[in-house]
Amino acid sequence: MSVDLLTLSIALNLANLLQSAALAGLALANRDRVGPGWWAAGMGVLAAGLILTTLRDVALLPLELHAISNALVGIGMLLLHYGVSRFFGDSGGRRWFWLAAGLIVAANLMLAFTGDAPPLRRILFSVVIALVSMLIAQRLLRELQTDTRPVVLFLAIVFLVNSAFFALRAVASVTEADWLTVSPSWQTATYLVSMATTTLWTFGLILLVNQELVNRQHEAVQQLEQIFAAQPDAVLLSRLTDGVFVKVNHGFTTISGYSADEAIGKDALTLNIWRSPEDRRRWAAIMRREGACTGLEFDFRRRDGTFRTCLLSSKVVTIRGVPHAISIVHDISERKQMEEALRRSDARYRLIAENTTDVIWLYDPFKSQFTFFSPSIEKLIGYSAAEALDLPLSAFLKPDSMQHVKTALDYMLHEWEGELTNAPPWTAEIELIHRHGQIVQAEIVTSFVRDEDGQLMVLGVARDITTRKQTEIELRLARQQAEAANRAKSAFLANVSHELRTPLHAVLGFAQLMSRDDNLTATQHEYLAIINRNSEHLLHLINEVLDLAKIESGRYTYTPNPLDVRRLLADLQVLFGPQAAAKQLQFIVTCEDQVPPMIVSDEAKIRHILINLLGNAIKFTHCGSVCLRADTDKQQMYFVVEDTGVGISPLEQPYLFRPFFQGKQTVNEASNTGVGLGLSISYEFARLIGGDLSVYSAGEGHGSRFTLALPLRTPITSSVTLSAEPAKQRAIQVRADQPVYRMLVADDQPTHALLLISLLRRLGFAVQSVTDGEQALAVWREWQPHMIWLDLRMPQMDGLTVARQIRAICATEPGLLQPVIIALSAHVLGDTAASVLAAGCDEFLAKPFPEHEVVRLIEQHLNVQFEYASVVIREVPETAIHDQGYHPAWCQALRQAVQVAHFQRLQELVGMIEDQRPDDARQLRNWIETFDYEAVRQWLDRLVSSQTVDRVV
């Protein structure tokens, strides 16, 4: 069977048209791809060129149409090449396309216009097709490493075959014997190869696009899977028909606690993830009605039973004809917690802002207006917050306060260097104008802040201090009055102490002189000892009063000395016992066994503190008891004063030791005359001596307990040593080999002068006396005494003036004898000692003074030597017990020791009976240790009465 060439040509044309249509449909179906459109265009141009070729064979056509038909075939091949390049992502090449197309057209037209040369047209036609097919194959071979390798390889082979065929055709056209004509065999082969290759590459290009689509779909599926798996929220796919989970991601397993295998194949009811069935029904209704659900909030129950607050968004999708729901569950538990914390914080801030008595405000310094006021503004100036926001700053402030605030604000805005929000807060006291016209004193504290928009604002707090300012004025006046009262008190104490010490000087002095008389009986010596002891006690109390005056004026120091604790407690027992008895109170003094006999501290200050505490305890206790207890631990000594009195409110206890503070119980006490300084001074005393004073009370009506804690230092462990015992010798007279020294006594008090004159004359000195300062100067100049005993208070001229004039005269008249001047005074407050030394005196001796001090000063300044005699100490009998019982002398000594609370003597007397009467000694020592002297007196009364009865019988 033979097929003519025309039939083959028509078949090829029909095939090319069908291929063009197929590629055009492919291009329309894949508009997002660039290459298929160029392929369709290339096949269409190629088909047009081949149709012209067929027409040329059956009809006589101009040579120009021959050139156009060949050029169209070449351009069609170029369009296929350009389409393949663009399909694989090449962005350039359009310039080269137009250049190649132009060359092909130019070559064919040139052949047409230079004469009909069919062999050359065939060679050019074949070379162009072979060359372009080779370029297409080369571009395809560059894509062998992609996912489309099989299809690309197939296409590359097709185009290589096409290129090889047309290359052979070109060679055959040159080598044929009759090269002007084409053999039928080559024409037949050309039609058949062209039909096969165009069909194959059209099929291959369609496969390439399909493979690309498959690859893209596969990549999209992979990307969706990755997105599905990487989504932090829970993503799940479930069938709407039965609610079974088809697919879940890792986010779902994290939120729910179930693994993917445990969740897939089960529904939400089986997993019990809905806390509220009502939420599930609401979700199902929305999905049925709208096909989608967005932001449904519900409580998600996890596998462990805990709940998470989540947002659910779902959409209905159809997969293989089955409706499914794809859902995203977003965990908002942390956000809800933050919102709740923010809500509570906002509520707290709002509660503070709306209920605080201070006014909180925000001020815009650039717009000169307030942007916020807390509601408490109405309490401060009478305007509501809304009303105040509409008022300018000048409406609130007095002119001087307005100027003060404006100056500070201008300085901060224009002069401050650096970020204003880092500037320190500005505090000022200003005067506000109330709505009703009155002036309100206020304190403001301001700082710069930035609002939510970054705008600089002034944040301020205003506080009403009108009452505080009034209180400060009252306190200032009260302090001035108290200071004036203290000055008056100090002056009064100075005068009173002088008046008290003056007669006491005579009592002590003459008692000491009388004690030197060896003709006195033992009883008289005991009486003198009692006078001396009580006078010294009175002097001690006066000195304490003077110490208090020093404390209040700020002139006091810590003076550590050995302190007999039990003797101190005994003194306090004697001092406060009558006061407690007068109020029918039980006064209990105890000293624990572990308390050492002696400690080292400042006795005067401890005594003052305990006197103050005990005085307050008795004053504010109307029934019950007052207890004083001494105790120790390894490091501290404690004195505890406890009472059953009115008690102290816990609210007042932190302020109890502040100056001028008076608690409610003090104010309510009718007998109160103090100004609130006693406890403050005692507290300062305690701190000065290295200790602490504290208070505890359960409240009003429950009594109180004050504890004085001191560092425990004993003479064994301390560098302070016990003072030496007074010498058991007294000066009798000046030694015979000493010269006669002249003594001048200047004192306007005859009693005091007589006491000193008697002592000095007894010691063997020549003595003269005067009663005023002018006489003292006259006698000194005339008599030239070695020592002058000069009282500071005298008529005509005081002692200090006398001393200055004597020193001044001696400086101008060197021939005069420089006397030793001893200043005497019962006034010991302030800088008396310093002032007398500055006036030219050599020593200051406070009245009353003991005899040994006079002797010491004479020895020190005149180097006088005395003859001494041992002091005869009259002791009780060596034995306290005789045949009839206790010795009367021992009983009398015990009674006298009890009367003066002589703790050491009591211990000695009890020690004398311990061997013979241990039971009595034990009982007596117990009473003495607890300072129950009344029990000792009663025991003595019974003892004397029983021994008297025994003698009568």
mmCIF file with all atom_site columns, N, CA and C in Angstrom, residues 420-438:
data_model
loop_
_atom_site.group_PDB
_atom_site.id
_atom_site.type_symbol
_atom_site.label_atom_id
_atom_site.label_alt_id
_atom_site.label_comp_id
_atom_site.label_asym_id
_atom_site.label_entity_id
_atom_site.label_seq_id
_atom_site.pdbx_PDB_ins_code
_atom_site.Cartn_x
_atom_site.Cartn_y
_atom_site.Cartn_z
_atom_site.occupancy
_atom_site.B_iso_or_equiv
_atom_site.pdbx_formal_charge
_atom_site.auth_seq_id
_atom_site.auth_comp_id
_atom_site.auth_asym_id
_atom_site.auth_atom_id
_atom_site.pdbx_PDB_model_num
ATOM 1  N N  . LEU A 1 420 ? 13.716  63.256 82.354  1.00 0.00 ? 420 LEU A N  1
ATOM 2  C CA . LEU A 1 420 ? 12.956  63.768 83.498  1.00 0.00 ? 420 LEU A CA 1
ATOM 3  C C  . LEU A 1 420 ? 12.355  62.651 84.332  1.00 0.00 ? 420 LEU A C  1
ATOM 4  N N  . THR A 1 421 ? 12.050  61.518 83.705  1.00 0.00 ? 421 THR A N  1
ATOM 5  C CA . THR A 1 421 ? 11.465  60.420 84.482  1.00 0.00 ? 421 THR A CA 1
ATOM 6  C C  . THR A 1 421 ? 12.463  59.841 85.481  1.00 0.00 ? 421 THR A C  1
ATOM 7  N N  . ASN A 1 422 ? 13.760  60.143 85.307  1.00 0.00 ? 422 ASN A N  1
ATOM 8  C CA . ASN A 1 422 ? 14.773  59.684 86.259  1.00 0.00 ? 422 ASN A CA 1
ATOM 9  C C  . ASN A 1 422 ? 15.083  60.720 87.325  1.00 0.00 ? 422 ASN A C  1
ATOM 10 N N  . ALA A 1 423 ? 14.451  61.878 87.231  1.00 0.00 ? 423 ALA A N  1
ATOM 11 C CA . ALA A 1 423 ? 14.688  62.934 88.217  1.00 0.00 ? 423 ALA A CA 1
ATOM 12 C C  . ALA A 1 423 ? 14.094  62.533 89.566  1.00 0.00 ? 423 ALA A C  1
ATOM 13 N N  . PRO A 1 424 ? 14.698  62.963 90.672  1.00 0.00 ? 424 PRO A N  1
ATOM 14 C CA . PRO A 1 424 ? 14.148  62.627 91.994  1.00 0.00 ? 424 PRO A CA 1
ATOM 15 C C  . PRO A 1 424 ? 12.803  63.310 92.217  1.00 0.00 ? 424 PRO A C  1
ATOM 16 N N  . PRO A 1 425 ? 11.932  62.739 93.038  1.00 0.00 ? 425 PRO A N  1
ATOM 17 C CA . PRO A 1 425 ? 10.628  63.366 93.307  1.00 0.00 ? 425 PRO A CA 1
ATOM 18 C C  . PRO A 1 425 ? 10.808  64.746 93.941  1.00 0.00 ? 425 PRO A C  1
ATOM 19 N N  . TRP A 1 426 ? 9.873   65.629 93.629  1.00 0.00 ? 426 TRP A N  1
ATOM 20 C CA . TRP A 1 426 ? 9.890   66.979 94.186  1.00 0.00 ? 426 TRP A CA 1
ATOM 21 C C  . TRP A 1 426 ? 8.802   67.066 95.239  1.00 0.00 ? 426 TRP A C  1
ATOM 22 N N  . THR A 1 427 ? 9.178   67.506 96.437  1.00 0.00 ? 427 THR A N  1
ATOM 23 C CA . THR A 1 427 ? 8.247   67.611 97.555  1.00 0.00 ? 427 THR A CA 1
ATOM 24 C C  . THR A 1 427 ? 8.145   69.072 97.973  1.00 0.00 ? 427 THR A C  1
ATOM 25 N N  . ALA A 1 428 ? 6.931   69.519 98.229  1.00 0.00 ? 428 ALA A N  1
ATOM 26 C CA . ALA A 1 428 ? 6.734   70.912 98.640  1.00 0.00 ? 428 ALA A CA 1
ATOM 27 C C  . ALA A 1 428 ? 5.476   70.996 99.493  1.00 0.00 ? 428 ALA A C  1
ATOM 28 N N  . GLU A 1 429 ? 5.446   72.014 100.333 1.00 0.00 ? 429 GLU A N  1
ATOM 29 C CA . GLU A 1 429 ? 4.256   72.332 101.109 1.00 0.00 ? 429 GLU A CA 1
ATOM 30 C C  . GLU A 1 429 ? 3.615   73.570 100.482 1.00 0.00 ? 429 GLU A C  1
ATOM 31 N N  . ILE A 1 430 ? 2.343   73.452 100.132 1.00 0.00 ? 430 ILE A N  1
ATOM 32 C CA . ILE A 1 430 ? 1.644   74.536 99.434  1.00 0.00 ? 430 ILE A CA 1
ATOM 33 C C  . ILE A 1 430 ? 0.340   74.833 100.156 1.00 0.00 ? 430 ILE A C  1
ATOM 34 N N  . GLU A 1 431 ? -0.281  75.950 99.735  1.00 0.00 ? 431 GLU A N  1
ATOM 35 C CA . GLU A 1 431 ? -1.573  76.351 100.283 1.00 0.00 ? 431 GLU A CA 1
ATOM 36 C C  . GLU A 1 431 ? -2.622  76.276 99.167  1.00 0.00 ? 431 GLU A C  1
ATOM 37 N N  . LEU A 1 432 ? -3.646  75.438 99.399  1.00 0.00 ? 432 LEU A N  1
ATOM 38 C CA . LEU A 1 432 ? -4.717  75.260 98.430  1.00 0.00 ? 432 LEU A CA 1
ATOM 39 C C  . LEU A 1 432 ? -5.921  76.112 98.833  1.00 0.00 ? 432 LEU A C  1
ATOM 40 N N  . ILE A 1 433 ? -6.716  76.493 97.843  1.00 0.00 ? 433 ILE A N  1
ATOM 41 C CA . ILE A 1 433 ? -7.924  77.278 98.090  1.00 0.00 ? 433 ILE A CA 1
ATOM 42 C C  . ILE A 1 433 ? -9.121  76.342 98.006  1.00 0.00 ? 433 ILE A C  1
ATOM 43 N N  . HIS A 1 434 ? -9.827  76.194 99.110  1.00 0.00 ? 434 HIS A N  1
ATOM 44 C CA . HIS A 1 434 ? -11.015 75.339 99.148  1.00 0.00 ? 434 HIS A CA 1
ATOM 45 C C  . HIS A 1 434 ? -12.156 75.994 98.377  1.00 0.00 ? 434 HIS A C  1
ATOM 46 N N  . ARG A 1 435 ? -13.086 75.175 97.976  1.00 0.00 ? 435 ARG A N  1
ATOM 47 C CA . ARG A 1 435 ? -14.240 75.682 97.222  1.00 0.00 ? 435 ARG A CA 1
ATOM 48 C C  . ARG A 1 435 ? -14.973 76.770 98.000  1.00 0.00 ? 435 ARG A C  1
ATOM 49 N N  . HIS A 1 436 ? -14.983 76.640 99.321  1.00 0.00 ? 436 HIS A N  1
ATOM 50 C CA . HIS A 1 436 ? -15.697 77.598 100.162 1.00 0.00 ? 436 HIS A CA 1
ATOM 51 C C  . HIS A 1 436 ? -14.794 78.714 100.651 1.00 0.00 ? 436 HIS A C  1
ATOM 52 N N  . GLY A 1 437 ? -13.558 78.789 100.139 1.00 0.00 ? 437 GLY A N  1
ATOM 53 C CA . GLY A 1 437 ? -12.712 79.926 100.424 1.00 0.00 ? 437 GLY A CA 1
ATOM 54 C C  . GLY A 1 437 ? -11.640 79.719 101.472 1.00 0.00 ? 437 GLY A C  1
ATOM 55 N N  . GLN A 1 438 ? -11.754 78.718 102.334 1.00 0.00 ? 438 GLN A N  1
ATOM 56 C CA . GLN A 1 438 ? -10.741 78.538 103.360 1.00 0.00 ? 438 GLN A CA 1
ATOM 57 C C  . GLN A 1 438 ? -9.452  77.974 102.768 1.00 0.00 ? 438 GLN A C  1
#
